[in-house]
PDB file of C-alpha atoms in Angstrom:
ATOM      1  CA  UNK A 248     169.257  13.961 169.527  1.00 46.00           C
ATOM      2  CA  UNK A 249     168.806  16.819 171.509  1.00 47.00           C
ATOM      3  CA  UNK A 250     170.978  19.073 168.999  1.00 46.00           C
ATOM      4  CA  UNK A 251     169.061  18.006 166.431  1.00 46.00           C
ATOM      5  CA  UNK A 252     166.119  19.438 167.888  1.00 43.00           C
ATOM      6  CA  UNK A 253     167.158  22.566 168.916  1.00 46.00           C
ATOM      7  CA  UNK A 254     168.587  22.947 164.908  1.00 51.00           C
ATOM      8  CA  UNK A 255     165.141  22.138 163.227  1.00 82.00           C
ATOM      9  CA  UNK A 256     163.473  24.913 165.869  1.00 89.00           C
ATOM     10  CA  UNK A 257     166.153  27.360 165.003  1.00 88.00           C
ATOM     11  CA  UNK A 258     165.569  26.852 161.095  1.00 92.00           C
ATOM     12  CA  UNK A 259     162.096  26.699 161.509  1.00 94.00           C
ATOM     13  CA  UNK A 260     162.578  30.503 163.176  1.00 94.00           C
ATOM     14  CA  UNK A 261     164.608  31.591 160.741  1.00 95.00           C
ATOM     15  CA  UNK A 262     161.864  30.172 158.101  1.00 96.00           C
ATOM     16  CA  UNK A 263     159.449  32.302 160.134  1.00 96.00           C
ATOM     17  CA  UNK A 264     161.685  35.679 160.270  1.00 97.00           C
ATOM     18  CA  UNK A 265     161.771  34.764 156.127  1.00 97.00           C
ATOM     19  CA  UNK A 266     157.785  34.831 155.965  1.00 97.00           C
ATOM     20  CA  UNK A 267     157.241  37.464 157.720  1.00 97.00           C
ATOM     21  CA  UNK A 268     159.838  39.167 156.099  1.00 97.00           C
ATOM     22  CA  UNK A 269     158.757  38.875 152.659  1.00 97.00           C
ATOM     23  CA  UNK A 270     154.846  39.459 154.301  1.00 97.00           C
ATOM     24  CA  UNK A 271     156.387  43.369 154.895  1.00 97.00           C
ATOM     25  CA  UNK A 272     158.136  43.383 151.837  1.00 96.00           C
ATOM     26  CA  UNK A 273     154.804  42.520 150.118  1.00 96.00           C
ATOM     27  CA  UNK A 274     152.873  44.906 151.908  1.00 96.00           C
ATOM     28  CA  UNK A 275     155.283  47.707 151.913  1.00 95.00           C
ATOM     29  CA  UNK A 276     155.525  46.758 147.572  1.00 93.00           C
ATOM     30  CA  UNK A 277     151.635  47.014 147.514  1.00 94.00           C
ATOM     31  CA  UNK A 278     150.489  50.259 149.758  1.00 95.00           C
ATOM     32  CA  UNK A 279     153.794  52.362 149.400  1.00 92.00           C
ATOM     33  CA  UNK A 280     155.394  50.520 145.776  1.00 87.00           C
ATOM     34  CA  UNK A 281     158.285  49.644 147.735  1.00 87.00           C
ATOM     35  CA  UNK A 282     158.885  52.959 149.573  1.00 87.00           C
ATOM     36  CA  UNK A 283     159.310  51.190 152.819  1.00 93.00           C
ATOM     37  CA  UNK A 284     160.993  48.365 152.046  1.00 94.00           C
ATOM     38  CA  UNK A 285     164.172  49.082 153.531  1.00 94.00           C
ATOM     39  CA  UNK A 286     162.867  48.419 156.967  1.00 95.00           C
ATOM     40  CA  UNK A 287     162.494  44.429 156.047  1.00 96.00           C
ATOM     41  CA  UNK A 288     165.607  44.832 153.885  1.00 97.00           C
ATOM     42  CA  UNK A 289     167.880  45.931 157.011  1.00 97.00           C
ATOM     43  CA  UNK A 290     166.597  42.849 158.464  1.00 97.00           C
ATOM     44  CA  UNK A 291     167.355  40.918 155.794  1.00 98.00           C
ATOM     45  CA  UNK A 292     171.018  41.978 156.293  1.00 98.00           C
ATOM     46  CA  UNK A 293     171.114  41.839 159.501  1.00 97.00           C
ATOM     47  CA  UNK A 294     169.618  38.120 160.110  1.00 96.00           C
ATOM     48  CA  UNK A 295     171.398  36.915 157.038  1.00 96.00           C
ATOM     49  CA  UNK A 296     174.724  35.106 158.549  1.00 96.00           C
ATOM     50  CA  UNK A 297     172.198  33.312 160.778  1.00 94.00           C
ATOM     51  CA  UNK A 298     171.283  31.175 157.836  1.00 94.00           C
ATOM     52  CA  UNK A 299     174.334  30.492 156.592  1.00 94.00           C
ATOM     53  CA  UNK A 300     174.494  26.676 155.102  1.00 93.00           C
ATOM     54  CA  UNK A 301     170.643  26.357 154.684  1.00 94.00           C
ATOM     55  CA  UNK A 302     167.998  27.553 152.243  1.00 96.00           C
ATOM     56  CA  UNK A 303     166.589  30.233 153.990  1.00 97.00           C
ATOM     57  CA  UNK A 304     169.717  32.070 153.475  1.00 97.00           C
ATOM     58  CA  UNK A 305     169.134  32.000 149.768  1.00 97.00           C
ATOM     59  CA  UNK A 306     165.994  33.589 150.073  1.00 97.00           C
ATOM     60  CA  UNK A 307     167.413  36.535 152.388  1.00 98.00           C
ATOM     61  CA  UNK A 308     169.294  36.729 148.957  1.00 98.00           C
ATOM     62  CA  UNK A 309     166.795  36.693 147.265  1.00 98.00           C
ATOM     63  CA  UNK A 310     164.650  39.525 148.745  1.00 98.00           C
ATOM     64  CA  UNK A 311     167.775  41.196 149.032  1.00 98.00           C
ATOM     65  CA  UNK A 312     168.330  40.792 145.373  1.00 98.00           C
ATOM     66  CA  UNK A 313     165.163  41.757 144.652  1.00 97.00           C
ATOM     67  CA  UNK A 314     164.939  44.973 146.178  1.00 97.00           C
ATOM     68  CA  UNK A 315     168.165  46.538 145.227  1.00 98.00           C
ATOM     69  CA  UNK A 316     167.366  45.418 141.356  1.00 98.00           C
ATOM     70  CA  UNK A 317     163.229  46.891 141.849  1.00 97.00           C
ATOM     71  CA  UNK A 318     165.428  50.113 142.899  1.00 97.00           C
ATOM     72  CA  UNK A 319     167.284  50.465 139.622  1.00 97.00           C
ATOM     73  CA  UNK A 320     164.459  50.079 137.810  1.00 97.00           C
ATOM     74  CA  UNK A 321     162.244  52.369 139.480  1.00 96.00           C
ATOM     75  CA  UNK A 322     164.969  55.101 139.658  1.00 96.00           C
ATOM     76  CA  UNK A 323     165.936  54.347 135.364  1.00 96.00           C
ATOM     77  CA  UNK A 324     161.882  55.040 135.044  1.00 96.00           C
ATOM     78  CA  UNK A 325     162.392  58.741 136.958  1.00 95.00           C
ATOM     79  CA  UNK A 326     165.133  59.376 134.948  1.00 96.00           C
ATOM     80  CA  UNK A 327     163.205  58.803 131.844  1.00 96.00           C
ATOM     81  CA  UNK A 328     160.359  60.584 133.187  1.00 96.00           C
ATOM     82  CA  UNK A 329     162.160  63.386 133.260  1.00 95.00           C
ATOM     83  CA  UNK A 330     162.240  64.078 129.598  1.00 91.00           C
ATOM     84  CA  UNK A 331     159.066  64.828 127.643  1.00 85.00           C
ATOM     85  CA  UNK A 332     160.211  61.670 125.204  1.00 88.00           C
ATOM     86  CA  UNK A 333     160.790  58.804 128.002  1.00 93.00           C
ATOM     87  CA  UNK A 334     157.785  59.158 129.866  1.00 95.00           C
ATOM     88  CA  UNK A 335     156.308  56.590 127.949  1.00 96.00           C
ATOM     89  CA  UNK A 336     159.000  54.554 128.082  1.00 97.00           C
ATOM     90  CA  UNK A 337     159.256  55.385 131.991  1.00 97.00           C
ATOM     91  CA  UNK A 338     155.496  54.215 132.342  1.00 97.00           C
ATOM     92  CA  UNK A 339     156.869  51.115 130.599  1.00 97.00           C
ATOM     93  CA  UNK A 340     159.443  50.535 133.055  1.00 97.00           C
ATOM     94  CA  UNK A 341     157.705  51.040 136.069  1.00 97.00           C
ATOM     95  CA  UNK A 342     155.140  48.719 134.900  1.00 97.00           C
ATOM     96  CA  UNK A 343     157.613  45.904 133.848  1.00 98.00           C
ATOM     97  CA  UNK A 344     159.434  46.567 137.120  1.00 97.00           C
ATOM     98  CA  UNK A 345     156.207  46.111 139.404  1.00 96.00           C
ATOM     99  CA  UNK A 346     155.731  43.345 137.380  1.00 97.00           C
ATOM    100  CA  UNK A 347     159.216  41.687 137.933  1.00 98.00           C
ATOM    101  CA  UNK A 348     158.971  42.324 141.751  1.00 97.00           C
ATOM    102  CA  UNK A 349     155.474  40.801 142.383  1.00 97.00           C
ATOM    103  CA  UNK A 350     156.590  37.563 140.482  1.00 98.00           C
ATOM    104  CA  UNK A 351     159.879  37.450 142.685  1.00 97.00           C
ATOM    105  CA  UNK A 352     158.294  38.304 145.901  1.00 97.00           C
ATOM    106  CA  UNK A 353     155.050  35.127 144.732  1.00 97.00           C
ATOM    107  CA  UNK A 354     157.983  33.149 143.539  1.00 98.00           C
ATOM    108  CA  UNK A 355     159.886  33.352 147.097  1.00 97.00           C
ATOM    109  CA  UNK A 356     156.718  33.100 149.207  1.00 96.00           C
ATOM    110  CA  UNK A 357     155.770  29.971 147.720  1.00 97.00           C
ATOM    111  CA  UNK A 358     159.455  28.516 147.286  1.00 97.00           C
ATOM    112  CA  UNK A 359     159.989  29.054 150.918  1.00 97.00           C
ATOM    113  CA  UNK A 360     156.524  27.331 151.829  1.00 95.00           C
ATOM    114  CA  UNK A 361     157.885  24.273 149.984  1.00 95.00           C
ATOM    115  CA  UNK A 362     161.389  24.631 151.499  1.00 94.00           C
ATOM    116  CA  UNK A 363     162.609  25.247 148.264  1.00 95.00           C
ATOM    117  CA  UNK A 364     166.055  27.006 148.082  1.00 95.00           C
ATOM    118  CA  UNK A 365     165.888  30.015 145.458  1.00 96.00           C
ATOM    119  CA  UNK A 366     168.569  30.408 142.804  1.00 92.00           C
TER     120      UNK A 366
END
């Protein structure tokens, strides 16, 4: 019983680490549009194998995921911004991909609230 116990504390700190995690992310997303976010994201690797076999480790995926795909997409709109043409189409981008990472950063918050492994 005692095992038990000791599990559901250490997967309720991972659950914590997660939070808090994606609270950084969010912040770092909203005051520096990501700049900082590799801080959390070395965390993220770091604390990973730790949640091997439960959800939480899907969500250390998923912010994972969701940084390295925000990065391509911010780095796709410099490149168009570079020529006269694309800067529309960079503005476009950048838009689409704040877009993307607010709904996957909402999406994991409240998914990992619920306990809810992400996909």
């Amino acid at each position: 019983m005692s095992q038990e116990i000791v599990l559901d504390n250490h997967l309720q700190s991972e659950k914590n680490l997660a939070w808090w995690l994606y609270l950084v992310h969010a912040a770092s997303f909203l005051l520096s549009l990501g700049l900082f976010s590799f801080i959390p994201l070395i965390i993220n690797y770091a604390r990973r194998d730790d949640t091997l076999g439960t959800f939480v480790y899907s969500h250390h995926n998923w912010q994972i995921r969701s940084f390295w795909w925000y990065l391509a997409w911010m780095l796709l709109g410099a490149v168009l911004f570079a020529t006269f043409i694309g800067i529309p189409l960079a503005w476009l981008t950048w838009t689409g991909a704040w877009l993307w990472k607010a709904y996957r950063l909402l999406r994991g918050f409240l998914d990992l609230n619920h306990d809810k492994a992400m996909p």
